[in-house]
C-alpha cells in the first residue's frame, strides 16, 4: 500500500514543528548547494525561524553581490510595472529595500565579530574566514606602511635636529674664537702701554742727573776764582 500524500498545514506540536523545521532546513540548504554546483547558478537562500533566527546560504562568497543584483533586477521590474504608482508607494518599496539591506549588513557585522555563527554552514564559515584573512592582510600592510612612513619622518626630523645642533655648535665656536681674539688684543694693548711707561721713566732720571752735575760744574770755577783772588793769610781754617 503506497504512502499517502502529506497534507501541508501548520504543525501544531511545537517539538514536532521544530524537528521538521530542522530537517527541511538542512534539505533546503543541501538542494540550494546542489543546484549551485550542478548548474553553475547563483543562489542566495535566506530563512528565518519562528524565533527570528537567521539561516542562509550563498553560492557567492559575498551574499551582498547577489542581493544587490536581485535588488537591481527587481527594482527595474517594478519600475516597468509600477510607473503609474503613487510616489508614496515608491517610498515604501525603497524603505523596505534599504531596511533589508541594513539587516544583512548588521548580520555580516555580527558574523565578523564572531557572533551568531551557529547558523552558518561550513562553506559560509570558510568564506568568512577567507574574508577575515584578506582583511587582516590589508590591515597589516597598511600598518607596516604607516610605521615605515613614521620612521622615515622621525629620521628626517632627527637629521634636521642634528644639522641645527651642528650649526649652533659652529656659531658658539666662532663666538668663543672672537672673544678670545678680543681678549688677546686687549692684553697686548696693556703690555704695550706698560712697556711705554717703563721706557719713559729712565730717560727722565737721566735728564735730571745731568742738570745737577752741570750746576755743580758751574759753581766750581767761581769758588776757584774766589780762592784765587783772596790772599792766603785771609784764608783761615774753618775749625778756628
XYZ file of C-alpha atoms in Angstrom:
240
model
C 0.000 0.000 0.000
C 1.508 3.351 -1.081
C 2.205 6.172 1.284
C -0.435 8.830 1.305
C 0.337 12.405 0.395
C 1.065 14.560 3.415
C -1.257 17.471 3.773
C 0.622 20.765 4.045
C -0.520 22.655 7.080
C 0.962 24.150 10.166
C 2.258 21.599 12.654
C 0.623 22.332 15.956
C 3.026 20.364 18.144
C 5.916 22.651 18.986
C 8.521 19.890 19.246
C 7.453 18.215 16.012
C 7.423 21.611 14.304
C 10.984 22.298 15.442
C 12.210 18.878 14.314
C 10.531 19.240 10.930
C 11.992 22.718 10.510
C 15.480 21.442 11.241
C 15.172 18.564 8.744
C 13.575 20.608 5.987
C 16.064 23.437 6.505
C 19.015 21.084 6.084
C 17.456 19.590 2.980
C 16.716 23.019 1.539
C 20.287 24.192 2.085
C 21.571 20.990 0.534
C 19.367 21.405 -2.535
C 20.498 25.026 -2.896
C 24.118 23.912 -2.836
C 23.440 21.148 -5.347
C 21.756 23.417 -7.883
C 24.570 25.906 -7.478
C 27.268 23.307 -8.162
C 25.478 21.282 -10.840
C 24.042 24.165 -12.834
C 26.615 26.871 -12.100
C 23.825 29.089 -10.842
C 23.999 31.946 -8.396
C 21.886 31.015 -5.412
C 21.046 33.009 -2.320
C 18.850 31.458 0.354
C 17.590 33.225 3.458
C 15.457 31.517 6.109
C 14.168 32.929 9.389
C 12.869 30.597 12.059
C 9.818 31.326 14.178
C 12.170 32.733 16.833
C 13.744 35.083 14.326
C 16.971 33.127 13.927
C 18.614 33.549 10.548
C 19.785 30.701 8.304
C 21.332 31.479 4.959
C 23.221 30.070 2.013
C 25.037 31.853 -0.770
C 26.873 30.386 -3.755
C 28.945 33.568 -3.880
C 31.452 34.297 -1.068
C 29.711 37.619 -0.621
C 25.936 37.362 -0.475
C 25.601 41.118 -0.848
C 26.584 40.836 -4.502
C 23.676 38.500 -5.239
C 21.301 40.624 -3.183
C 22.387 43.785 -4.977
C 21.877 42.051 -8.307
C 18.434 40.934 -7.178
C 17.592 44.434 -5.989
C 18.636 45.982 -9.297
C 16.670 43.434 -11.253
C 13.570 43.590 -9.080
C 13.748 47.370 -8.978
C 13.868 47.521 -12.789
C 10.941 45.126 -12.985
C 8.955 47.194 -10.517
C 9.718 50.328 -12.440
C 8.276 48.788 -15.588
C 5.161 47.572 -13.843
C 4.512 50.397 -11.418
C 5.313 53.517 -13.417
C 1.878 54.843 -12.605
C 2.053 54.147 -8.886
C 1.854 56.959 -6.379
C 5.148 58.399 -5.034
C 4.317 57.196 -1.523
C 4.253 53.585 -2.673
C 7.691 54.001 -4.257
C 8.992 55.355 -0.988
C 7.573 52.347 0.830
C 9.358 49.965 -1.530
C 12.602 51.907 -1.208
C 12.325 51.833 2.566
C 11.760 48.093 2.588
C 14.744 47.569 0.311
C 17.055 49.696 2.460
C 15.819 48.043 5.631
C 16.541 44.568 4.257
C 19.979 45.620 3.172
C 20.692 47.146 6.566
C 19.712 43.900 8.274
C 22.091 41.972 6.024
C 24.925 44.368 6.793
C 24.250 44.183 10.523
C 24.218 40.402 10.388
C 27.506 40.354 8.464
C 28.999 42.721 11.009
C 27.985 40.410 13.840
C 29.499 37.485 11.966
C 32.767 39.366 11.527
C 32.732 39.995 15.283
C 32.392 36.248 15.874
C 28.721 36.364 16.839
C 25.746 34.307 15.588
C 27.933 31.728 13.863
C 25.718 28.741 14.696
C 23.509 29.278 11.664
C 26.433 29.331 9.194
C 27.353 26.300 7.123
C 30.883 25.014 6.641
C 31.236 26.788 3.308
C 29.957 30.035 4.765
C 32.398 29.762 7.662
C 35.227 29.137 5.194
C 34.167 32.177 3.159
C 34.009 34.243 6.339
C 37.478 33.047 7.318
C 38.849 33.982 3.883
C 37.330 37.448 4.145
C 38.837 37.945 7.598
C 42.250 36.741 6.397
C 42.098 39.129 3.460
C 41.070 41.984 5.753
C 43.925 41.170 8.149
C 46.408 41.201 5.276
C 45.208 44.639 4.210
C 45.329 45.875 7.814
C 48.867 44.566 8.357
C 50.009 46.029 5.050
C 48.579 49.421 5.932
C 50.069 49.214 9.448
C 53.527 48.445 8.057
C 53.195 51.309 5.601
C 52.220 53.730 8.385
C 55.118 52.503 10.547
C 57.557 52.947 7.668
C 56.277 56.462 6.999
C 56.526 57.310 10.703
C 60.108 56.018 10.890
C 61.072 57.994 7.776
C 59.524 61.133 9.229
C 61.365 60.645 12.531
C 64.640 60.100 10.685
C 64.110 63.330 8.763
C 63.407 65.216 11.998
C 66.488 63.680 13.634
C 68.654 64.724 10.692
C 67.252 68.260 10.797
C 67.933 68.473 14.548
C 71.497 67.252 14.086
C 72.128 69.844 11.384
C 70.658 72.526 13.627
C 72.858 71.410 16.543
C 75.947 71.421 14.325
C 75.098 74.934 13.161
C 74.685 76.119 16.755
C 77.965 74.472 17.777
C 79.738 76.188 14.874
C 78.306 79.565 15.882
C 79.378 79.004 19.519
C 82.938 78.160 18.425
C 83.085 81.247 16.238
C 81.819 83.367 19.122
C 84.370 81.898 21.536
C 87.140 82.471 18.990
C 86.087 86.108 18.530
C 86.005 86.649 22.319
C 89.480 85.080 22.712
C 90.882 87.280 19.957
C 89.361 90.358 21.581
C 90.869 89.433 24.949
C 94.251 88.824 23.325
C 94.161 92.234 21.626
C 93.246 93.892 24.965
C 96.111 92.107 26.722
C 98.551 93.139 24.008
C 97.461 96.763 24.320
C 98.032 96.632 28.111
C 101.534 95.209 27.642
C 102.391 97.917 25.112
C 101.236 100.675 27.456
C 103.256 99.231 30.395
C 106.391 98.985 28.276
C 106.000 102.582 27.128
C 105.755 103.838 30.737
C 108.821 101.861 31.844
C 110.922 103.232 28.970
C 109.925 106.888 29.644
C 110.940 106.942 33.380
C 114.705 106.134 32.927
C 115.001 108.846 30.310
C 113.661 111.468 32.766
C 116.091 110.286 35.507
C 118.998 110.625 33.146
C 117.969 114.152 32.222
C 117.699 115.224 35.918
C 121.149 113.891 36.866
C 122.834 115.720 34.014
C 121.407 119.076 35.037
C 122.618 118.758 38.679
C 126.115 117.899 37.589
C 126.111 120.824 35.241
C 125.127 123.165 38.047
C 127.855 121.805 40.272
C 130.328 122.270 37.478
C 129.158 125.810 37.025
C 129.734 126.612 40.760
C 133.291 125.213 40.929
C 135.043 127.890 38.741
C 133.572 130.702 40.864
C 134.879 129.109 44.022
C 138.250 128.638 42.447
C 138.289 132.175 41.274
C 137.346 133.343 44.789
C 140.104 131.343 46.285
C 142.480 132.762 43.776
C 141.545 136.403 44.428
C 141.738 136.274 48.281
C 145.198 136.334 49.904
C 146.415 133.256 51.602
C 146.649 134.867 55.026
C 142.956 135.693 54.887
C 142.136 132.156 54.377
C 141.738 130.561 57.813
C 140.705 127.126 58.633
C 137.042 126.766 59.423
C 137.821 124.943 62.693
C 139.206 128.107 64.272
